[in-house]
Amino acid sequence: MARHLITSAIPYINGIKHLGNLVGSQLPADLFARYQRGRGHEVLFLCATDEHGTPAELAAAQAGKPVAEFCAEMHETQAEIARGFRLSFDHFGRSSSPQNHRLTQAFAARLDEAGLIEERVETQIYSKADGRYLPDRYIEGTCPNCGFESARGDQCDNCTKQLDPVDLINPRSVISGSTDLEPRETKHLYLKQSGMRGQLSEWIDGKTDWPILTTSIAKKWLNDGDGLQDRGITRDLDWGIPVKKGENEWPGMEGKVFYVWFDAPIEYIACAQEWVDAGKGADWERWWRTDLGADDVRYTQFMGKDNVPFHTLSFPATIFGSGEPWKLVDYIKSFNYLNYDGGQFSTSRGRGVFMDQALEVLPADYWRWWLLSHAPESSDAEFTWENFQQSVNKDLADVLGNFVSRVTKFCRSKFGEEVPAGGAYGAREEQLIADLERRVRAYEGHMDAIEVRKAAAELRAIWVAGNEYLQDAAPWASFKSDPEAAAMQIRLALNLIRLYAVLSAPFIPDASAQLMEAMRSDDDAWPGDVAQALTTLPVGHGFSVPDVTFRKITDEEREDWQTRFAGKRSA
């Protein structure tokens, strides 16, 4: 039994996420966690809300609530939506937790002791109209590198170049739009990660199995221009983790907080502490400290490509710099962007489908299947309502759902609601089993390698194989001349339903549970041997005909949803 530590990039607190956010981190992480549990491995799957920084303050102000109250409410909202999508976190924590406060301050103390923290007087942008210093992400302007007109003060989303606000051409406040900005001096702490460039580069070069998307972004930040830059890790804000050296005050840093991107990845570790403190688990250190048992853990992170620089460089610099035996990530699965119906998802314009709205339209499995089978792995992907309708209707309703319905209803009408006796396998059945054995092993290979789209395609092919067998064997025809052969064919098909439920559980857990219940089985053992797995339901084993597993989407529904989600979000 292997041990898998799995973390998803933690979603920001300032609003409900859209489907592009979901498929870029949390959902594929859940797929992998469910698969590894299904294979019998020990899994700790962690996520949290990312609660600090200016966006949280502004969202709270817009909602007319104290920021702590706003974050607590939004955490529960996001947790509820995650439950709705059947995201199987072992714990869904909060970056504002006391555990993360203590750990972030402890890391800062260790880094300072190692000579990796430096106080610098720097020039930051002050907005007179807003009456505050503007964090990097709240200044926009034209990128000096590529000319993109909506580059942020910390990074250009178009060319991914790391920036400082003073680099921007024609900068403006994102809060008010004001261009009445002036540079003012303020003192901050910097993590001297530029001095760790060699160590980080060697570490990344050793990750030869990582996706090209992950390593190319990391190497771009390491090598482009002047190379990896030191990173400011404090901010002039009210809301955040107070700057301290462990439990002690940090002279000259009074009233400042740690930068959200410094404390957010540390929450992965703190989240495990929260998991234990919540009474859900024991001994978090065996997952996170290599001197206390984590040396045999495989740690996998999931994230969108915009999060890659912080997870390949800044967070590892924090781990390396601490000099402590923390578990480093073994594999980073990064994703491109999911676009929406000819454009982009837009939180500000309410364009696209947001996670809460999606669950009002259709149950989670419909969305899980489409998103995972179209995951933006090698390039950006696009959600269209036509493709969604087609995929649901063909894959889920026509292939899987139709197979289940035909087999169970035919058996009920001819043999009753139990697995029928009679007949023996012939060449057709032996060929099916051989094909399934090959495909199940290929499916495992894709899942182990976290090749999400390939895994979905292989799973669909496994469903199709059952349909093709059923069509070829035609038990409704053979029943007339050879009832025993028909009984054997249906016995095999009923066992296929249970096998499909087990294999499909990582993708469509609700449908899987429905099919297991219909087959009256709690044997969810992974099929080490397909032939043996197809004898799990014995002769005489009872079953029930399930309700419709997946219904088709009508043209009228598709047209209605296209209109509804094309622009401004309704209240």
Coordinates of C-alpha atoms in Angstrom, one line a residue:
M1 CA 0.0 0.0 0.0
A2 CA 1.4 3.3 -1.1
R3 CA 0.9 6.7 0.6
H4 CA -0.3 9.6 -1.4
L5 CA -0.4 13.2 -0.1
I6 CA -2.5 15.3 -2.6
T7 CA -3.1 19.0 -2.5
S8 CA -5.2 21.2 -4.7
A9 CA -4.3 24.9 -5.3
I10 CA -6.4 26.6 -2.6
P11 CA -9.3 28.7 -4.1
Y12 CA -9.4 32.4 -3.2
I13 CA -12.1 33.5 -0.8
N14 CA -13.5 36.5 -2.6
G15 CA -16.2 34.8 -4.6
I16 CA -17.7 31.6 -6.0
K17 CA -15.4 30.0 -8.6
H18 CA -16.4 29.2 -12.1
L19 CA -16.0 25.8 -13.9
G20 CA -12.6 26.8 -15.3
N21 CA -11.2 27.2 -11.7
L22 CA -12.8 23.8 -10.8
V23 CA -11.2 21.8 -13.6
G24 CA -7.8 23.5 -13.1
S25 CA -7.1 22.1 -9.7
Q26 CA -9.8 20.7 -7.3
L27 CA -11.6 18.4 -9.6
P28 CA -8.6 16.5 -11.1
A29 CA -7.1 16.3 -7.7
D30 CA -10.3 14.7 -6.5
L31 CA -10.2 12.3 -9.4
F32 CA -6.7 11.2 -8.5
A33 CA -7.5 10.9 -4.8
R34 CA -10.6 8.8 -5.4
Y35 CA -8.6 6.6 -7.8
Q36 CA -5.8 6.0 -5.4
R37 CA -8.2 5.2 -2.6
G38 CA -10.0 2.8 -4.9
R39 CA -6.7 1.0 -5.5
G40 CA -6.4 0.5 -1.8
H41 CA -3.7 3.1 -1.1
E42 CA -3.6 5.5 1.9
V43 CA -4.5 9.0 0.9
L44 CA -4.5 12.4 2.6
F45 CA -6.3 14.9 0.3
L46 CA -6.1 18.5 1.5
C47 CA -7.5 21.9 0.3
A48 CA -8.4 25.2 2.0
T49 CA -9.6 28.6 1.3
D50 CA -7.0 31.3 0.6
E51 CA -8.2 34.2 2.8
H52 CA -5.7 37.0 3.0
G53 CA -4.8 39.9 0.9
T54 CA -6.5 43.0 -0.6
P55 CA -9.1 41.2 -2.6
A56 CA -10.6 39.7 0.6
E57 CA -10.7 43.1 2.2
L58 CA -12.4 44.7 -0.8
A59 CA -14.9 41.9 -1.2
A60 CA -15.8 42.2 2.4
A61 CA -16.2 45.9 2.1
Q62 CA -18.4 45.5 -0.9
A63 CA -20.5 43.0 1.1
G64 CA -20.7 45.4 4.0
K65 CA -19.2 43.0 6.4
P66 CA -16.1 42.8 8.6
V67 CA -13.4 40.8 6.7
A68 CA -13.2 38.0 9.2
E69 CA -17.0 37.5 9.2
F70 CA -17.0 37.6 5.4
C71 CA -14.2 35.0 5.1
A72 CA -15.9 32.7 7.6
E73 CA -19.2 32.8 5.6
M74 CA -17.5 32.4 2.2
H75 CA -15.4 29.5 3.5
E76 CA -18.6 27.6 4.4
T77 CA -20.2 28.6 1.0
Q78 CA -17.2 27.2 -0.8
A79 CA -17.1 24.1 1.4
E80 CA -20.8 23.4 0.7
I81 CA -20.3 23.8 -3.1
A82 CA -17.3 21.4 -2.9
R83 CA -19.5 18.9 -1.2
G84 CA -22.0 19.4 -4.0
F85 CA -19.4 18.5 -6.5
R86 CA -18.4 15.5 -4.4
L87 CA -14.9 16.8 -3.8
S88 CA -13.6 14.2 -1.3
F89 CA -11.2 16.4 0.8
D90 CA -10.0 14.8 4.0
H91 CA -10.0 18.3 5.3
F92 CA -11.0 21.7 3.8
G93 CA -9.1 24.2 5.9
R94 CA -8.6 28.0 6.1
S95 CA -5.4 29.9 5.5
S96 CA -6.5 32.3 8.3
S97 CA -6.4 29.4 10.8
P98 CA -4.3 29.7 14.0
Q99 CA -2.3 26.8 12.8
N100 CA -1.2 28.7 9.7
H101 CA -0.5 31.8 11.6
R102 CA 2.0 29.9 13.9
L103 CA 3.6 28.0 11.1
T104 CA 4.0 30.9 8.7
Q105 CA 5.6 33.0 11.5
A106 CA 7.8 30.0 12.4
F107 CA 9.0 29.6 8.7
A108 CA 9.8 33.3 8.6
A109 CA 11.9 33.0 11.8
R110 CA 13.8 30.0 10.3
L111 CA 14.5 31.8 7.0
D112 CA 15.7 34.9 8.9
E113 CA 18.1 32.7 11.0
A114 CA 19.4 31.2 7.8
G115 CA 20.2 34.7 6.4
L116 CA 17.6 34.5 3.7
I117 CA 15.4 37.5 4.9
E118 CA 16.5 41.0 4.1
E119 CA 14.8 44.3 5.1
R120 CA 14.6 46.7 2.3
V121 CA 13.3 50.2 1.9
E122 CA 11.3 50.1 -1.3
T123 CA 9.2 52.3 -3.4
Q124 CA 5.5 51.3 -3.5
I125 CA 2.6 52.9 -5.3
Y126 CA 0.2 54.9 -3.1
S127 CA -3.2 55.8 -4.5
K128 CA -4.4 59.1 -3.2
A129 CA -7.9 58.4 -4.4
D130 CA -8.0 55.1 -2.5
G131 CA -6.1 56.4 0.5
R132 CA -3.9 53.3 0.6
Y133 CA -0.8 51.5 -0.7
L134 CA -1.8 49.4 -3.7
P135 CA -0.6 45.8 -3.7
D136 CA 0.9 44.6 -6.9
R137 CA -2.2 42.9 -8.2
Y138 CA -4.3 46.1 -7.7
I139 CA -2.3 48.0 -10.2
E140 CA -2.8 47.5 -13.9
G141 CA -1.1 49.0 -16.9
T142 CA 0.7 48.1 -20.1
C143 CA 3.3 45.4 -19.9
P144 CA 6.8 46.8 -20.9
N145 CA 7.7 43.4 -22.2
C146 CA 4.9 42.4 -24.6
G147 CA 2.5 45.4 -24.7
F148 CA -0.4 43.7 -23.0
E149 CA -2.7 46.4 -21.7
S150 CA -4.0 44.7 -18.6
A151 CA -0.8 43.5 -17.0
R152 CA -0.9 43.4 -13.2
G153 CA 1.8 44.8 -11.0
D154 CA 3.2 41.4 -10.1
Q155 CA 3.0 39.5 -13.3
C156 CA 1.8 39.8 -16.9
D157 CA -0.9 37.2 -17.6
N158 CA -0.1 37.4 -21.3
C159 CA 3.7 36.7 -21.3
T160 CA 4.0 35.6 -17.7
K161 CA 6.9 37.9 -17.1
Q162 CA 7.4 38.8 -13.4
L163 CA 6.9 42.5 -12.9
D164 CA 7.1 45.3 -10.4
P165 CA 4.3 48.0 -10.4
V166 CA 6.9 50.7 -11.2
D167 CA 7.6 48.8 -14.5
L168 CA 4.1 49.2 -15.8
I169 CA 3.4 51.8 -18.5
N170 CA 0.4 54.1 -17.7
P171 CA -0.4 52.4 -14.4
R172 CA -3.9 52.8 -12.8
S173 CA -5.7 51.6 -9.6
V174 CA -7.8 48.5 -10.2
I175 CA -10.0 49.6 -7.2
S176 CA -10.9 53.1 -8.4
G177 CA -9.4 53.4 -11.8
S178 CA -7.5 56.4 -10.6
T179 CA -4.2 57.3 -12.3
D180 CA -3.4 59.7 -9.4
L181 CA -0.7 57.4 -8.1
E182 CA 2.6 58.3 -6.5
P183 CA 5.6 56.3 -5.3
R184 CA 6.2 56.4 -1.6
E185 CA 8.9 54.7 0.5
T186 CA 8.1 51.8 2.8
K187 CA 10.1 49.1 4.5
H188 CA 9.4 45.4 3.8
L189 CA 11.0 41.9 4.1
Y190 CA 12.3 40.1 1.1
L191 CA 13.0 36.4 0.7
K192 CA 16.4 36.2 -1.0
Q193 CA 15.4 33.4 -3.4
S194 CA 17.7 34.7 -6.1
G195 CA 20.6 33.2 -4.1
M196 CA 18.9 29.8 -4.3
R197 CA 18.6 29.8 -8.0
G198 CA 21.2 27.1 -8.5
Q199 CA 19.6 24.8 -5.9
L200 CA 16.1 25.3 -7.4
S201 CA 17.3 24.9 -10.9
E202 CA 19.0 21.6 -10.1
W203 CA 15.9 20.4 -8.3
I204 CA 13.6 21.2 -11.2
D205 CA 16.0 19.7 -13.7
G206 CA 15.7 16.4 -11.7
K207 CA 11.9 16.3 -12.3
T208 CA 12.2 14.8 -15.8
D209 CA 8.6 13.3 -15.5
W210 CA 6.9 16.6 -14.8
P211 CA 4.5 18.0 -17.5
I212 CA 6.3 20.3 -20.0
L213 CA 3.8 23.0 -19.0
T214 CA 5.1 22.9 -15.4
T215 CA 8.8 22.9 -16.1
S216 CA 8.7 25.4 -18.9
I217 CA 7.0 28.0 -16.7
A218 CA 9.4 27.4 -13.9
K219 CA 12.5 27.6 -16.1
K220 CA 11.2 30.8 -17.7
W221 CA 11.0 32.4 -14.3
L222 CA 14.4 31.0 -13.4
N223 CA 16.2 32.1 -16.5
D224 CA 14.5 34.9 -18.5
G225 CA 15.8 38.4 -18.3
D226 CA 17.7 38.9 -15.1
G227 CA 16.6 35.5 -13.8
L228 CA 14.9 34.6 -10.5
Q229 CA 14.3 37.7 -8.4
D230 CA 14.0 38.2 -4.7
R231 CA 10.5 38.3 -3.5
G232 CA 8.8 40.7 -1.1
I233 CA 7.0 38.7 1.6
T234 CA 5.3 41.5 3.5
R235 CA 2.6 44.0 2.8
D236 CA 1.0 47.1 4.2
L237 CA -2.4 45.7 5.0
D238 CA -4.7 45.2 8.0
W239 CA -5.9 41.7 7.1
G240 CA -3.4 38.9 7.2
I241 CA -0.9 37.0 9.3
P242 CA 1.0 39.6 11.5
V243 CA 4.7 39.7 10.7
K244 CA 6.6 38.0 13.6
K245 CA 9.7 36.0 14.1
G246 CA 8.1 32.9 15.5
E247 CA 6.3 34.1 18.6
N248 CA 8.4 37.3 18.9
E249 CA 7.7 40.7 17.5
W250 CA 9.7 41.8 14.4
P251 CA 11.1 45.3 15.1
G252 CA 10.2 47.7 12.4
M253 CA 7.5 45.5 10.9
E254 CA 4.7 46.6 13.3
G255 CA 1.4 46.8 11.6
K256 CA 2.5 44.7 8.5
V257 CA 1.3 41.3 7.4
F258 CA 2.9 38.5 5.4
Y259 CA 2.2 38.5 1.7
V260 CA -0.7 36.2 0.8
W261 CA 1.5 34.2 -1.6
F262 CA 4.0 33.5 1.3
D263 CA 1.4 32.1 3.7
A264 CA -1.0 30.4 1.3
P265 CA 1.3 27.4 0.3
I266 CA 2.3 27.0 3.9
E267 CA -1.4 26.4 4.6
Y268 CA -1.0 23.0 2.9
I269 CA 1.0 21.9 5.9
A270 CA -1.1 23.8 8.4
C271 CA -4.2 22.2 6.9
A272 CA -2.9 18.8 8.0
Q273 CA -2.6 20.1 11.5
E274 CA -6.2 21.4 11.3
W275 CA -7.2 17.9 10.1
V276 CA -5.8 16.4 13.3
D277 CA -7.1 19.2 15.6
A278 CA -10.6 18.7 14.1
G279 CA -10.4 15.1 15.2
K280 CA -10.4 13.7 11.7
G281 CA -7.0 12.2 11.7
A282 CA -3.8 11.5 13.8
D283 CA -0.2 12.3 13.4
W284 CA 0.0 14.9 10.6
E285 CA 3.8 14.9 10.8
R286 CA 4.1 11.5 9.3
W287 CA 2.7 13.1 6.1
W288 CA 4.9 16.2 6.1
R289 CA 8.2 15.6 7.9
T290 CA 10.7 13.2 6.3
D291 CA 12.3 12.6 9.7
L292 CA 9.0 11.5 11.1
G293 CA 7.7 9.1 8.5
A294 CA 7.0 11.2 5.4
D295 CA 10.0 9.8 3.4
D296 CA 7.7 7.2 1.8
V297 CA 5.0 9.6 0.9
R298 CA 4.4 10.6 -2.7
Y299 CA 3.2 14.2 -2.8
T300 CA 1.3 15.5 -5.8
Q301 CA 0.0 19.0 -6.3
F302 CA -2.7 20.2 -8.8
M303 CA -3.0 23.7 -10.1
G304 CA -3.7 26.1 -13.0
K305 CA -0.7 27.3 -14.9
D306 CA -0.9 30.8 -13.3
N307 CA 0.0 29.2 -9.9
V308 CA 3.1 27.3 -11.2
P309 CA 5.8 29.9 -10.4
F310 CA 4.9 30.1 -6.7
H311 CA 4.8 26.3 -6.3
T312 CA 7.9 25.5 -8.3
L313 CA 10.1 28.4 -7.0
S314 CA 8.9 30.4 -4.0
F315 CA 7.3 27.7 -1.9
P316 CA 10.2 25.3 -2.5
A317 CA 12.6 28.2 -1.6
T318 CA 10.8 28.5 1.7
I319 CA 11.1 24.7 2.3
F320 CA 14.8 24.5 1.3
G321 CA 15.6 27.7 3.1
S322 CA 14.1 26.6 6.4
G323 CA 16.7 23.8 6.6
E324 CA 14.0 21.6 8.1
P325 CA 13.0 18.1 6.8
W326 CA 9.7 19.1 5.2
K327 CA 8.3 17.0 2.4
L328 CA 8.8 18.5 -1.0
V329 CA 6.4 18.0 -3.9
D330 CA 7.2 15.0 -6.1
Y331 CA 4.9 15.8 -9.0
I332 CA 3.1 19.0 -10.1
K333 CA 0.2 18.5 -12.4
S334 CA -0.6 21.9 -14.0
F335 CA -3.4 22.8 -16.4
N336 CA -4.0 25.3 -19.1
Y337 CA -7.2 27.5 -19.1
L338 CA -10.7 26.5 -19.9
N339 CA -12.4 29.1 -22.0
Y340 CA -16.1 29.7 -22.3
D341 CA -18.3 29.6 -25.5
G342 CA -16.1 31.6 -27.8
G343 CA -14.5 33.8 -25.1
Q344 CA -13.3 33.7 -21.5
F345 CA -15.0 33.0 -18.2
S346 CA -15.4 36.4 -16.5
T347 CA -16.1 36.6 -12.8
S348 CA -16.5 40.4 -13.0
R349 CA -19.0 40.2 -15.9
G350 CA -20.7 37.1 -14.7
R351 CA -20.0 35.4 -18.0
G352 CA -19.9 31.6 -17.9
V353 CA -21.1 28.9 -15.5
F354 CA -20.2 29.3 -11.8
M355 CA -20.0 26.3 -9.5
D356 CA -23.2 27.0 -7.6
Q357 CA -25.2 27.7 -10.7
A358 CA -23.9 24.5 -12.4
L359 CA -25.3 22.4 -9.5
E360 CA -28.7 24.1 -9.9
V361 CA -28.8 23.1 -13.6
L362 CA -27.6 19.5 -13.4
P363 CA -26.2 17.0 -10.8
A364 CA -22.5 17.0 -10.2
D365 CA -21.7 13.9 -12.3
Y366 CA -22.7 15.5 -15.6
W367 CA -20.3 18.4 -15.0
R368 CA -17.5 16.1 -13.6
W369 CA -17.6 13.9 -16.7
W370 CA -17.5 16.7 -19.2
L371 CA -14.9 18.8 -17.4
L372 CA -12.5 15.8 -16.8
S373 CA -13.0 14.3 -20.3
H374 CA -12.1 17.8 -21.7
A375 CA -9.5 18.8 -19.2
P376 CA -7.1 21.5 -20.6
E377 CA -3.9 19.5 -20.3
S378 CA -1.8 20.0 -23.4
S379 CA -3.5 23.3 -24.4
D380 CA -6.4 25.6 -23.5
A381 CA -9.8 24.0 -23.9
E382 CA -13.2 25.5 -24.6
F383 CA -16.6 24.8 -23.0
T384 CA -19.5 25.1 -25.5
W385 CA -23.0 24.1 -24.7
E386 CA -23.3 22.1 -27.9
N387 CA -20.3 20.0 -27.0
F388 CA -21.6 19.6 -23.4
Q389 CA -24.9 18.4 -24.7
Q390 CA -23.4 16.0 -27.2
S391 CA -20.9 14.6 -24.6
V392 CA -23.6 14.0 -21.9
N393 CA -26.1 12.5 -24.3
K394 CA -23.7 10.2 -26.1
D395 CA -21.2 9.2 -23.4
L396 CA -23.4 9.2 -20.3
A397 CA -26.9 8.6 -21.6
D398 CA -26.4 6.5 -24.7
V399 CA -23.4 4.5 -23.8
L400 CA -23.4 3.9 -20.0
G401 CA -27.0 4.7 -19.0
N402 CA -28.5 2.8 -22.0
F403 CA -26.4 -0.3 -21.2
V404 CA -27.5 -0.4 -17.6
S405 CA -31.2 0.1 -18.6
R406 CA -31.3 -2.5 -21.3
V407 CA -29.5 -5.2 -19.3
T408 CA -31.5 -4.8 -16.0
K409 CA -34.9 -4.4 -17.7
F410 CA -34.4 -7.4 -20.0
C411 CA -33.3 -9.6 -17.1
R412 CA -36.3 -8.5 -15.1
S413 CA -38.7 -9.4 -17.9
K414 CA -37.1 -12.8 -18.8
F415 CA -35.4 -14.1 -15.6
G416 CA -36.6 -12.0 -12.7
E417 CA -34.6 -9.6 -10.5
E418 CA -31.7 -12.0 -9.8
V419 CA -28.6 -13.1 -11.6
P420 CA -29.7 -16.0 -13.9
A421 CA -28.1 -19.4 -14.0
G422 CA -27.1 -21.4 -17.1
G423 CA -24.7 -21.4 -20.1
A424 CA -21.0 -21.2 -20.4
Y425 CA -18.6 -18.6 -21.9
G426 CA -17.8 -18.9 -25.6
A427 CA -15.3 -17.3 -27.9
R428 CA -17.2 -14.0 -27.9
E429 CA -17.1 -13.7 -24.1
E430 CA -13.4 -14.7 -23.9
Q431 CA -12.6 -12.1 -26.4
L432 CA -14.5 -9.4 -24.5
I433 CA -12.7 -10.3 -21.3
A434 CA -9.3 -10.2 -23.0
D435 CA -10.2 -6.8 -24.5
L436 CA -11.4 -5.5 -21.1
E437 CA -8.3 -6.8 -19.3
R438 CA -6.1 -4.8 -21.8
R439 CA -8.2 -1.7 -21.5
V440 CA -8.5 -1.7 -17.7
R441 CA -4.7 -2.0 -17.4
A442 CA -4.4 0.9 -19.9
Y443 CA -6.9 2.9 -17.9
E444 CA -4.8 2.3 -14.8
G445 CA -1.7 3.5 -16.6
H446 CA -3.3 6.7 -17.6
M447 CA -4.7 7.3 -14.1
D448 CA -1.3 6.6 -12.5
A449 CA 0.3 9.1 -14.9
I450 CA -2.5 11.6 -14.3
E451 CA -3.3 11.7 -18.0
V452 CA -6.9 12.8 -17.4
R453 CA -8.3 13.0 -20.9
K454 CA -6.7 9.7 -21.9
A455 CA -8.1 8.0 -18.8
A456 CA -11.6 9.3 -19.6
A457 CA -11.3 8.1 -23.2
E458 CA -10.2 4.7 -22.0
L459 CA -13.1 4.5 -19.5
R460 CA -15.5 5.4 -22.2
A461 CA -14.0 2.7 -24.4
I462 CA -14.6 0.2 -21.6
W463 CA -18.3 1.2 -21.5
V464 CA -18.5 0.9 -25.3
A465 CA -17.0 -2.6 -25.2
G466 CA -20.0 -3.7 -23.1
N467 CA -22.5 -2.1 -25.5
E468 CA -20.8 -3.7 -28.5
Y469 CA -20.9 -7.1 -26.8
L470 CA -24.5 -6.7 -26.0
Q471 CA -25.4 -5.7 -29.5
D472 CA -23.4 -8.6 -31.0
A473 CA -24.6 -11.2 -28.5
A474 CA -28.2 -10.0 -28.7
P475 CA -29.6 -12.0 -25.7
W476 CA -33.1 -10.9 -26.6
A477 CA -32.7 -12.9 -29.8
S478 CA -30.8 -15.8 -28.4
F479 CA -33.4 -16.2 -25.6
K480 CA -35.8 -17.5 -28.1
S481 CA -33.6 -20.4 -29.3
D482 CA -31.1 -20.8 -26.5
P483 CA -32.3 -19.4 -23.1
E484 CA -29.2 -20.7 -21.3
A485 CA -26.9 -18.7 -23.6
A486 CA -29.0 -15.6 -23.0
A487 CA -28.8 -16.2 -19.2
M488 CA -25.0 -16.4 -19.5
Q489 CA -24.9 -13.3 -21.5
I490 CA -27.0 -11.3 -19.1
R491 CA -25.1 -12.7 -16.1
L492 CA -21.9 -11.4 -17.6
A493 CA -23.6 -8.1 -18.4
L494 CA -24.9 -7.6 -14.8
N495 CA -21.4 -8.2 -13.6
L496 CA -20.2 -5.6 -16.1
I497 CA -22.5 -3.1 -14.5
R498 CA -20.8 -3.6 -11.1
L499 CA -17.4 -3.5 -12.8
Y500 CA -18.3 -0.2 -14.5
A501 CA -19.4 1.2 -11.1
V502 CA -16.0 0.4 -9.6
L503 CA -14.0 1.8 -12.5
S504 CA -16.1 4.9 -13.0
A505 CA -16.3 5.9 -9.3
P506 CA -13.4 8.5 -9.6
F507 CA -15.1 10.3 -12.4
I508 CA -18.8 9.9 -11.6
P509 CA -19.2 8.9 -7.9
D510 CA -22.9 9.4 -7.5
A511 CA -23.8 7.3 -10.6
S512 CA -21.3 4.7 -9.4
A513 CA -23.0 4.6 -6.0
Q514 CA -26.4 4.3 -7.6
L515 CA -25.3 1.3 -9.8
M516 CA -23.7 -0.4 -6.8
E517 CA -26.9 0.0 -4.9
A518 CA -28.9 -1.4 -7.8
M519 CA -26.6 -4.4 -8.0
R520 CA -27.0 -4.7 -4.2
S521 CA -23.2 -5.0 -3.8
D522 CA -20.8 -3.4 -1.5
D523 CA -17.8 -5.1 -3.1
D524 CA -16.0 -2.2 -4.6
A525 CA -12.6 -4.0 -4.9
W526 CA -10.5 -2.8 -7.8
P527 CA -10.3 -5.5 -10.6
G528 CA -6.9 -7.0 -10.3
D529 CA -8.2 -9.7 -12.7
V530 CA -11.1 -8.9 -15.0
A531 CA -12.3 -12.4 -15.5
Q532 CA -12.5 -12.9 -11.7
A533 CA -14.2 -9.5 -11.2
L534 CA -16.9 -10.6 -13.7
T535 CA -18.0 -13.4 -11.4
T536 CA -18.5 -11.2 -8.3
L537 CA -22.3 -11.3 -8.5
P538 CA -23.1 -15.0 -8.2
V539 CA -26.1 -16.9 -9.6
G540 CA -29.2 -16.0 -7.6
H541 CA -27.8 -12.6 -6.5
G542 CA -30.6 -10.1 -6.4
F543 CA -30.6 -6.7 -8.1
S544 CA -33.0 -3.9 -8.8
V545 CA -33.6 -1.9 -11.9
P546 CA -32.2 1.6 -11.2
D547 CA -33.9 4.9 -12.1
V548 CA -32.5 6.6 -15.2
T549 CA -28.7 6.9 -14.6
F550 CA -28.3 9.8 -16.9
R551 CA -31.0 11.7 -18.8
K552 CA -30.5 13.5 -22.1
I553 CA -30.2 17.2 -22.4
T554 CA -32.8 18.7 -24.7
D555 CA -32.2 21.3 -27.4
E556 CA -34.6 23.6 -25.6
E557 CA -32.6 23.3 -22.3
R558 CA -29.3 23.9 -24.1
E559 CA -30.6 27.1 -25.8
D560 CA -32.0 28.4 -22.5
W561 CA -28.7 27.8 -20.7
Q562 CA -26.7 29.4 -23.5
T563 CA -28.8 32.6 -23.1
R564 CA -28.8 32.5 -19.3
F565 CA -25.0 32.3 -18.9
A566 CA -24.0 34.6 -21.7
G567 CA -23.5 37.7 -19.7
K568 CA -24.4 39.4 -16.4
R569 CA -25.0 37.0 -13.6
S570 CA -28.5 37.1 -12.3
A571 CA -29.0 37.5 -8.5

